[in-house]
Amino acid sequence: MKPSLIVHGGAWNIPDEAIDACKSGCERALRRGWSILSRGGHALDAIEATVMVLEDDPAFDAGYGSHLNLDGRVECDAMVMNGATLRAGAASTLERVKNPIRVARAILEKCPHMMVVGEGAERFAKEQGIALCDPEDLISEAEREAWLKCKNDKHAAEHHRGHEQGTVGAVALDKEGNLFAATSTGGTCCKLPGRVGDSPLIGCGCYADSEAGGVSCTGYGEAIMKIVMAKAAVDFLRQSEICVDSSARTSCDVTTAKVAAREAVHLLAKRTHGHGGLILLDRHGNPGFAFNTPRMAYGYVALDGNFVTAV
Ligand code: GLY
C-alpha cells in the first residue's frame, strides 16, 4: 500500500502576516512525518513525530505557544486513534507537558483507559518516562501579550490571536495499511480553567476507522462537539464509498474524500452555525479537506510525491 499523510495547523481567520509561518510549519511537520512513512515506518511513529513538530511551533495553538486560559496558564488537550482497533489515547487539561501527543500515545499503548485528564494524566506521563516541564515553559511572549491585553479589556475577543482556532492535527497511513488520526490543541483563548474542547473527545475532534478513513478537526470546539464532527466525516466516507477496488487510489476515491470533508463542514454550518475545518484520509489514503473559516493551514503529500501546503 502507498503511504499517505495529511496535516493541519488550524482553521481560522489567519492574518496575512501569519501565512508564511503557518505554511512553513505545516511543511516542516509533513517532511518529518514523511521521512518516517516513506522509509516504511509505522503510521503511529509518523503521526507522533508530525504532531510534535506542530506542537513545538509557536505559530500554532498546541504545546508551546498555546492560548492562555482565564488564569493565564496553558492547558493542553491531545488525542490519537488507531483505525484498526478503534482504540484511542486521549489526554486533557495538561499543564506540564511539552508534547501532549506523547501522553496521548502513551495512553493509547500502555493504559487500560482511553482518556485521562489533569494531574492523573501528568502522573501517568511521568510514570511512562515523559518528563514534566515548568508550566511557564509552554507560554510564548506573543500569547502572554494577547492575554494581558484581554485581561485589561475584560477579555475582548479582538485581542486574541486566533481566539478559537489554531489547533493542529494529522492523519497517517503506512505501507502496511495502519491508519492513525491525531489532534492536539491549547484550546480557546481565555477559556475557563478546566474547559475541555472537541480535540480530545473521541469522534468530535478526531476519529479513525480503517474501514472508512481518519479525520482531525479544527475550529470552535463547542460547535464541533454538537455534531460529533470527526465521526460524522468518517460516516460520510463510509456512505459514499463507491469504489469496489480497495487497493486502487482512483479518481472516484479522490472525489469521495473531498465530498465527505465538505459534507461534514456543511453539517457544522447548517446545524450549529459554527466555524471550523477538517482534514481526512480515506481508507486508501486519498486526502480531503474542507473549512468554512476564511483560511485553514494544511498540507499533504500528493500522489506524485510532491508536498502540497496552503493557507
Ligand atoms: N478545536 C479546539 C478547541 O475548541 O478546543
mmCIF file of C-alpha atoms and ligand atoms in Angstrom:
data_model
loop_
_atom_site.group_PDB
_atom_site.id
_atom_site.type_symbol
_atom_site.label_atom_id
_atom_site.label_comp_id
_atom_site.label_asym_id
_atom_site.label_seq_id
_atom_site.Cartn_x
_atom_site.Cartn_y
_atom_site.Cartn_z
ATOM 1 C CA MET A 1 0.000 0.000 0.000
ATOM 2 C CA LYS A 2 1.216 3.520 -0.746
ATOM 3 C CA PRO A 3 1.696 5.590 2.445
ATOM 4 C CA SER A 4 -0.146 8.872 2.820
ATOM 5 C CA LEU A 5 -0.004 11.849 5.195
ATOM 6 C CA ILE A 6 -2.071 14.998 5.694
ATOM 7 C CA VAL A 7 -1.645 17.718 8.359
ATOM 8 C CA HIS A 8 -3.395 20.893 9.503
ATOM 9 C CA GLY A 9 -2.414 23.867 11.619
ATOM 10 C CA GLY A 10 -5.863 25.239 12.330
ATOM 11 C CA ALA A 11 -8.833 26.824 10.559
ATOM 12 C CA TRP A 12 -9.398 30.469 11.482
ATOM 13 C CA ASN A 13 -9.064 33.978 10.141
ATOM 14 C CA ILE A 14 -5.293 33.609 9.700
ATOM 15 C CA PRO A 15 -3.901 37.120 9.129
ATOM 16 C CA ASP A 16 -1.680 37.825 6.110
ATOM 17 C CA GLU A 17 1.391 38.247 8.310
ATOM 18 C CA ALA A 18 0.968 34.736 9.788
ATOM 19 C CA ILE A 19 0.571 32.893 6.481
ATOM 20 C CA ASP A 20 4.263 32.153 5.882
ATOM 21 C CA ALA A 21 4.801 30.834 9.415
ATOM 22 C CA CYS A 22 1.715 28.593 9.204
ATOM 23 C CA LYS A 23 2.656 27.279 5.765
ATOM 24 C CA SER A 24 6.271 26.556 6.599
ATOM 25 C CA GLY A 25 5.225 24.977 9.915
ATOM 26 C CA CYS A 26 2.915 22.580 8.067
ATOM 27 C CA GLU A 27 5.653 21.766 5.564
ATOM 28 C CA ARG A 28 8.211 21.021 8.308
ATOM 29 C CA ALA A 29 5.726 18.723 10.033
ATOM 30 C CA LEU A 30 4.873 16.987 6.778
ATOM 31 C CA ARG A 31 8.558 16.427 5.947
ATOM 32 C CA ARG A 32 9.214 14.987 9.391
ATOM 33 C CA GLY A 33 6.322 12.518 9.182
ATOM 34 C CA TRP A 34 7.073 11.621 5.579
ATOM 35 C CA SER A 35 10.700 10.843 6.399
ATOM 36 C CA ILE A 36 9.314 8.012 8.564
ATOM 37 C CA LEU A 37 6.476 6.820 6.316
ATOM 38 C CA SER A 38 8.458 6.891 3.081
ATOM 39 C CA ARG A 39 11.083 4.586 4.601
ATOM 40 C CA GLY A 40 8.448 2.047 5.577
ATOM 41 C CA GLY A 41 8.000 3.324 9.151
ATOM 42 C CA HIS A 42 4.866 2.862 11.245
ATOM 43 C CA ALA A 43 1.978 5.335 10.955
ATOM 44 C CA LEU A 44 1.902 5.812 14.748
ATOM 45 C CA ASP A 45 5.577 6.849 14.841
ATOM 46 C CA ALA A 46 4.989 9.151 11.861
ATOM 47 C CA ILE A 47 1.911 10.834 13.288
ATOM 48 C CA GLU A 48 3.523 11.390 16.694
ATOM 49 C CA ALA A 49 6.625 12.938 15.103
ATOM 50 C CA THR A 50 4.479 15.090 12.781
ATOM 51 C CA VAL A 51 2.309 16.466 15.579
ATOM 52 C CA MET A 52 5.344 17.107 17.811
ATOM 53 C CA VAL A 53 6.767 19.453 15.151
ATOM 54 C CA LEU A 54 3.480 21.381 15.135
ATOM 55 C CA GLU A 55 3.294 21.426 18.963
ATOM 56 C CA ASP A 56 6.825 22.850 19.192
ATOM 57 C CA ASP A 57 5.977 25.643 16.730
ATOM 58 C CA PRO A 58 4.522 28.787 18.369
ATOM 59 C CA ALA A 59 2.679 29.603 15.129
ATOM 60 C CA PHE A 60 0.087 27.070 16.281
ATOM 61 C CA ASP A 61 -2.216 26.673 19.272
ATOM 62 C CA ALA A 62 -0.763 23.440 20.667
ATOM 63 C CA GLY A 63 2.078 22.658 23.053
ATOM 64 C CA TYR A 64 4.462 25.649 23.258
ATOM 65 C CA GLY A 65 2.649 28.849 22.243
ATOM 66 C CA SER A 66 -0.844 27.626 23.153
ATOM 67 C CA HIS A 67 -3.502 30.164 24.057
ATOM 68 C CA LEU A 68 -3.672 31.005 27.768
ATOM 69 C CA ASN A 69 -6.735 30.322 29.871
ATOM 70 C CA LEU A 70 -8.501 32.892 32.034
ATOM 71 C CA ASP A 71 -5.883 32.421 34.758
ATOM 72 C CA GLY A 72 -3.000 32.972 32.316
ATOM 73 C CA ARG A 73 -1.987 29.303 32.183
ATOM 74 C CA VAL A 74 -1.700 26.839 29.301
ATOM 75 C CA GLU A 75 -3.956 23.763 29.407
ATOM 76 C CA CYS A 76 -3.485 21.314 26.531
ATOM 77 C CA ASP A 77 -5.599 18.509 25.100
ATOM 78 C CA ALA A 78 -4.489 15.778 22.673
ATOM 79 C CA MET A 79 -5.727 12.544 21.210
ATOM 80 C CA VAL A 80 -4.547 9.806 18.865
ATOM 81 C CA MET A 81 -6.694 6.978 17.482
ATOM 82 C CA ASN A 82 -5.896 3.643 15.854
ATOM 83 C CA GLY A 83 -8.221 2.904 12.910
ATOM 84 C CA ALA A 84 -7.673 -0.857 13.079
ATOM 85 C CA THR A 85 -8.678 -1.379 16.711
ATOM 86 C CA LEU A 86 -10.791 1.774 17.262
ATOM 87 C CA ARG A 87 -8.727 2.290 20.401
ATOM 88 C CA ALA A 88 -7.858 5.870 21.307
ATOM 89 C CA GLY A 89 -5.497 7.582 23.720
ATOM 90 C CA ALA A 90 -6.725 10.966 24.898
ATOM 91 C CA ALA A 91 -5.382 13.414 27.486
ATOM 92 C CA SER A 92 -6.877 16.700 28.597
ATOM 93 C CA THR A 93 -6.026 19.803 30.658
ATOM 94 C CA LEU A 94 -2.292 19.064 30.728
ATOM 95 C CA GLU A 95 -0.300 21.942 32.220
ATOM 96 C CA ARG A 96 3.191 20.465 32.481
ATOM 97 C CA VAL A 97 3.762 18.552 29.255
ATOM 98 C CA LYS A 98 5.725 19.941 26.327
ATOM 99 C CA ASN A 99 4.326 17.471 23.803
ATOM 100 C CA PRO A 100 0.795 16.380 24.762
ATOM 101 C CA ILE A 101 0.656 13.971 21.802
ATOM 102 C CA ARG A 102 3.289 11.849 23.571
ATOM 103 C CA VAL A 103 0.941 11.448 26.540
ATOM 104 C CA ALA A 104 -1.939 10.565 24.197
ATOM 105 C CA ARG A 105 0.251 7.881 22.600
ATOM 106 C CA ALA A 106 1.309 6.504 25.989
ATOM 107 C CA ILE A 107 -2.373 6.245 26.985
ATOM 108 C CA LEU A 108 -3.189 4.523 23.683
ATOM 109 C CA GLU A 109 -0.432 1.971 24.085
ATOM 110 C CA LYS A 110 0.068 1.487 27.798
ATOM 111 C CA CYS A 111 -3.024 2.480 29.737
ATOM 112 C CA PRO A 112 -6.150 0.380 30.402
ATOM 113 C CA HIS A 113 -8.241 3.545 29.926
ATOM 114 C CA MET A 114 -8.739 5.624 26.793
ATOM 115 C CA MET A 115 -8.931 9.115 28.315
ATOM 116 C CA VAL A 116 -7.110 10.546 31.333
ATOM 117 C CA VAL A 117 -7.149 14.190 32.418
ATOM 118 C CA GLY A 118 -5.243 16.723 34.518
ATOM 119 C CA GLU A 119 -2.958 15.672 37.319
ATOM 120 C CA GLY A 120 -3.726 11.980 36.802
ATOM 121 C CA ALA A 121 -2.646 12.195 33.167
ATOM 122 C CA GLU A 122 0.548 14.024 34.160
ATOM 123 C CA ARG A 123 1.318 11.420 36.807
ATOM 124 C CA PHE A 124 0.786 8.655 34.241
ATOM 125 C CA ALA A 125 3.008 10.518 31.744
ATOM 126 C CA LYS A 126 5.802 10.738 34.311
ATOM 127 C CA GLU A 127 5.497 7.029 35.102
ATOM 128 C CA GLN A 128 5.907 6.358 31.380
ATOM 129 C CA GLY A 129 9.127 8.356 31.245
ATOM 130 C CA ILE A 130 7.702 11.573 29.780
ATOM 131 C CA ALA A 131 9.405 14.468 31.564
ATOM 132 C CA LEU A 132 7.158 17.138 33.062
ATOM 133 C CA CYS A 133 8.079 20.767 32.411
ATOM 134 C CA ASP A 134 7.537 24.041 34.223
ATOM 135 C CA PRO A 135 4.096 25.393 33.119
ATOM 136 C CA GLU A 136 5.873 28.682 32.259
ATOM 137 C CA ASP A 137 7.905 26.838 29.589
ATOM 138 C CA LEU A 138 4.735 26.481 27.462
ATOM 139 C CA ILE A 139 3.986 30.222 27.371
ATOM 140 C CA SER A 140 5.154 32.248 24.355
ATOM 141 C CA GLU A 141 5.656 36.003 24.646
ATOM 142 C CA ALA A 142 3.024 36.653 21.941
ATOM 143 C CA GLU A 143 0.372 34.693 23.800
ATOM 144 C CA ARG A 144 1.240 36.329 27.112
ATOM 145 C CA GLU A 145 0.859 39.749 25.470
ATOM 146 C CA ALA A 146 -2.502 38.770 23.957
ATOM 147 C CA TRP A 147 -3.679 37.528 27.338
ATOM 148 C CA LEU A 148 -2.549 40.701 29.139
ATOM 149 C CA LYS A 149 -4.378 42.884 26.612
ATOM 150 C CA CYS A 150 -7.512 40.811 27.079
ATOM 151 C CA LYS A 151 -7.287 40.927 30.835
ATOM 152 C CA ASN A 152 -7.060 44.711 30.781
ATOM 153 C CA ASP A 153 -10.054 44.935 28.487
ATOM 154 C CA LYS A 154 -12.440 42.425 30.043
ATOM 155 C CA HIS A 155 -11.202 39.705 27.693
ATOM 156 C CA ALA A 156 -12.495 41.287 24.492
ATOM 157 C CA ALA A 157 -12.205 38.773 21.657
ATOM 158 C CA GLU A 158 -10.491 41.133 19.208
ATOM 159 C CA HIS A 159 -7.245 40.949 21.206
ATOM 160 C CA HIS A 160 -6.878 37.229 20.747
ATOM 161 C CA ARG A 161 -4.679 35.717 18.086
ATOM 162 C CA GLY A 162 -6.971 33.089 16.613
ATOM 163 C CA HIS A 163 -9.387 33.306 19.514
ATOM 164 C CA GLU A 164 -10.908 29.896 18.975
ATOM 165 C CA GLN A 165 -8.577 28.260 16.482
ATOM 166 C CA GLY A 166 -5.049 27.144 15.673
ATOM 167 C CA THR A 167 -5.385 23.515 16.715
ATOM 168 C CA VAL A 168 -3.094 21.056 14.920
ATOM 169 C CA GLY A 169 -3.643 17.551 13.603
ATOM 170 C CA ALA A 170 -2.587 14.837 11.224
ATOM 171 C CA VAL A 171 -3.775 11.607 9.640
ATOM 172 C CA ALA A 172 -1.252 8.976 8.542
ATOM 173 C CA LEU A 173 -1.497 5.720 6.601
ATOM 174 C CA ASP A 174 1.567 3.482 6.344
ATOM 175 C CA LYS A 175 2.539 0.877 3.774
ATOM 176 C CA GLU A 176 1.095 -1.905 5.933
ATOM 177 C CA GLY A 177 -2.286 -0.158 5.917
ATOM 178 C CA ASN A 178 -2.113 1.098 9.530
ATOM 179 C CA LEU A 179 -4.258 4.230 9.803
ATOM 180 C CA PHE A 180 -3.969 6.736 12.679
ATOM 181 C CA ALA A 181 -5.511 10.170 13.277
ATOM 182 C CA ALA A 182 -4.314 12.713 15.870
ATOM 183 C CA THR A 183 -5.285 16.161 17.157
ATOM 184 C CA SER A 184 -3.560 18.463 19.651
ATOM 185 C CA THR A 185 -4.631 21.865 20.986
ATOM 186 C CA GLY A 186 -4.253 24.513 23.634
ATOM 187 C CA GLY A 187 -7.993 25.149 23.283
ATOM 188 C CA THR A 188 -9.636 28.543 23.159
ATOM 189 C CA CYS A 189 -8.064 31.763 24.396
ATOM 190 C CA CYS A 190 -9.146 32.813 27.897
ATOM 191 C CA LYS A 191 -11.193 29.653 28.342
ATOM 192 C CA LEU A 192 -12.387 28.806 31.829
ATOM 193 C CA PRO A 193 -9.771 26.696 33.612
ATOM 194 C CA GLY A 194 -10.851 23.078 33.201
ATOM 195 C CA ARG A 195 -12.665 23.657 29.909
ATOM 196 C CA VAL A 196 -12.351 20.713 27.513
ATOM 197 C CA GLY A 197 -12.895 21.229 23.777
ATOM 198 C CA ASP A 198 -13.566 18.821 20.949
ATOM 199 C CA SER A 199 -9.949 17.800 20.312
ATOM 200 C CA PRO A 200 -9.513 15.015 22.909
ATOM 201 C CA LEU A 201 -13.111 13.776 22.639
ATOM 202 C CA ILE A 202 -13.377 10.601 20.593
ATOM 203 C CA GLY A 203 -15.408 11.246 17.445
ATOM 204 C CA CYS A 204 -15.531 15.009 17.972
ATOM 205 C CA GLY A 205 -12.055 16.390 17.188
ATOM 206 C CA CYS A 206 -10.537 13.134 15.982
ATOM 207 C CA TYR A 207 -11.604 9.708 14.731
ATOM 208 C CA ALA A 208 -10.129 6.826 12.768
ATOM 209 C CA ASP A 209 -11.669 3.666 11.385
ATOM 210 C CA SER A 210 -9.628 1.617 8.936
ATOM 211 C CA GLU A 211 -12.852 0.527 7.237
ATOM 212 C CA ALA A 212 -13.555 4.124 6.157
ATOM 213 C CA GLY A 213 -10.838 6.693 6.999
ATOM 214 C CA GLY A 214 -9.286 9.012 9.581
ATOM 215 C CA VAL A 215 -10.141 12.606 10.472
ATOM 216 C CA SER A 216 -8.703 15.504 12.506
ATOM 217 C CA CYS A 217 -10.823 18.608 13.144
ATOM 218 C CA THR A 218 -10.112 22.239 13.986
ATOM 219 C CA GLY A 219 -12.371 25.129 14.921
ATOM 220 C CA TYR A 220 -14.812 26.085 17.612
ATOM 221 C CA GLY A 221 -14.956 23.065 19.912
ATOM 222 C CA GLU A 222 -18.351 23.814 21.404
ATOM 223 C CA ALA A 223 -19.875 23.616 17.898
ATOM 224 C CA ILE A 224 -17.811 20.657 16.663
ATOM 225 C CA MET A 225 -18.886 18.604 19.689
ATOM 226 C CA LYS A 226 -22.567 19.141 18.859
ATOM 227 C CA ILE A 227 -22.317 17.221 15.593
ATOM 228 C CA VAL A 228 -19.511 14.819 16.636
ATOM 229 C CA MET A 229 -17.788 16.094 13.511
ATOM 230 C CA ALA A 230 -14.881 13.683 13.057
ATOM 231 C CA LYS A 231 -17.181 10.650 13.335
ATOM 232 C CA ALA A 232 -19.703 12.361 11.055
ATOM 233 C CA ALA A 233 -16.990 12.770 8.402
ATOM 234 C CA VAL A 234 -15.985 9.106 8.736
ATOM 235 C CA ASP A 235 -19.637 8.131 8.362
ATOM 236 C CA PHE A 236 -19.882 10.261 5.203
ATOM 237 C CA LEU A 237 -16.808 8.442 3.881
ATOM 238 C CA ARG A 238 -18.390 5.094 4.618
ATOM 239 C CA GLN A 239 -21.711 6.060 2.999
ATOM 240 C CA SER A 240 -20.147 7.454 -0.137
ATOM 241 C CA GLU A 241 -17.617 4.689 -0.659
ATOM 242 C CA ILE A 242 -18.244 3.938 -4.312
ATOM 243 C CA CYS A 243 -15.111 2.109 -5.400
ATOM 244 C CA VAL A 244 -15.078 -1.650 -5.263
ATOM 245 C CA ASP A 245 -11.325 -1.995 -5.751
ATOM 246 C CA SER A 246 -9.937 -1.339 -2.274
ATOM 247 C CA SER A 247 -6.315 -1.401 -3.450
ATOM 248 C CA ALA A 248 -6.776 1.330 -6.036
ATOM 249 C CA ARG A 249 -6.489 5.056 -5.460
ATOM 250 C CA THR A 250 -8.703 6.082 -8.308
ATOM 251 C CA SER A 251 -10.335 9.339 -9.230
ATOM 252 C CA CYS A 252 -13.652 8.330 -7.710
ATOM 253 C CA ASP A 253 -11.906 7.688 -4.369
ATOM 254 C CA VAL A 254 -10.439 11.176 -4.514
ATOM 255 C CA THR A 255 -13.908 12.583 -5.030
ATOM 256 C CA THR A 256 -15.250 10.540 -2.121
ATOM 257 C CA ALA A 257 -12.663 12.021 0.255
ATOM 258 C CA LYS A 258 -13.375 15.572 -0.876
ATOM 259 C CA VAL A 259 -17.134 15.178 -0.735
ATOM 260 C CA ALA A 260 -17.056 13.631 2.766
ATOM 261 C CA ALA A 261 -14.931 16.526 4.081
ATOM 262 C CA ARG A 262 -17.281 19.093 2.553
ATOM 263 C CA GLU A 263 -20.395 17.325 3.838
ATOM 264 C CA ALA A 264 -19.108 17.333 7.421
ATOM 265 C CA VAL A 265 -18.262 21.053 7.360
ATOM 266 C CA HIS A 266 -21.622 21.744 5.703
ATOM 267 C CA LEU A 267 -23.304 19.909 8.590
ATOM 268 C CA LEU A 268 -21.319 22.009 11.090
ATOM 269 C CA ALA A 269 -22.539 25.213 9.462
ATOM 270 C CA LYS A 270 -26.107 24.043 8.975
ATOM 271 C CA ARG A 271 -26.755 22.558 12.402
ATOM 272 C CA THR A 272 -24.585 24.753 14.647
ATOM 273 C CA HIS A 273 -23.734 27.885 12.620
ATOM 274 C CA GLY A 274 -20.221 27.128 13.890
ATOM 275 C CA HIS A 275 -16.900 27.581 12.154
ATOM 276 C CA GLY A 276 -14.096 25.145 11.608
ATOM 277 C CA GLY A 277 -12.479 22.687 9.278
ATOM 278 C CA LEU A 278 -11.055 19.211 8.979
ATOM 279 C CA ILE A 279 -8.554 17.067 7.178
ATOM 280 C CA LEU A 280 -9.019 13.411 6.328
ATOM 281 C CA LEU A 281 -7.576 10.411 4.555
ATOM 282 C CA ASP A 282 -9.959 7.813 3.239
ATOM 283 C CA ARG A 283 -9.002 4.182 3.809
ATOM 284 C CA HIS A 284 -6.979 4.139 0.582
ATOM 285 C CA GLY A 285 -5.004 7.225 1.600
ATOM 286 C CA ASN A 286 -6.778 9.789 -0.577
ATOM 287 C CA PRO A 287 -6.666 13.221 1.095
ATOM 288 C CA GLY A 288 -9.645 15.505 1.636
ATOM 289 C CA PHE A 289 -10.083 18.771 3.493
ATOM 290 C CA ALA A 290 -12.715 21.472 3.955
ATOM 291 C CA PHE A 291 -13.259 24.579 6.084
ATOM 292 C CA ASN A 292 -15.786 27.378 6.415
ATOM 293 C CA THR A 293 -13.374 29.830 8.045
ATOM 294 C CA PRO A 294 -11.572 32.441 5.925
ATOM 295 C CA ARG A 295 -8.429 30.281 5.940
ATOM 296 C CA MET A 296 -7.023 26.956 7.097
ATOM 297 C CA ALA A 297 -3.347 25.915 7.236
ATOM 298 C CA TYR A 298 -2.869 22.432 5.790
ATOM 299 C CA GLY A 299 -0.561 20.225 3.787
ATOM 300 C CA TYR A 300 -0.438 16.752 2.303
ATOM 301 C CA VAL A 301 1.766 14.546 0.192
ATOM 302 C CA ALA A 302 0.270 14.310 -3.277
ATOM 303 C CA LEU A 303 0.070 11.086 -5.296
ATOM 304 C CA ASP A 304 3.135 12.149 -7.312
ATOM 305 C CA GLY A 305 5.104 12.539 -4.045
ATOM 306 C CA ASN A 306 5.106 16.337 -4.083
ATOM 307 C CA PHE A 307 4.405 18.267 -0.902
ATOM 308 C CA VAL A 308 1.345 20.498 -1.140
ATOM 309 C CA THR A 309 0.961 23.160 1.565
ATOM 310 C CA ALA A 310 -1.506 26.036 1.629
ATOM 311 C CA VAL A 311 -3.164 28.588 3.844
HETATM 312 N N1 GLY B 1 -10.915 22.983 18.486
HETATM 313 C C1 GLY B 1 -10.169 23.249 19.631
HETATM 314 C C2 GLY B 1 -10.972 23.618 20.794
HETATM 315 O O1 GLY B 1 -12.063 24.159 20.657
HETATM 316 O O2 GLY B 1 -10.515 23.392 21.888
#
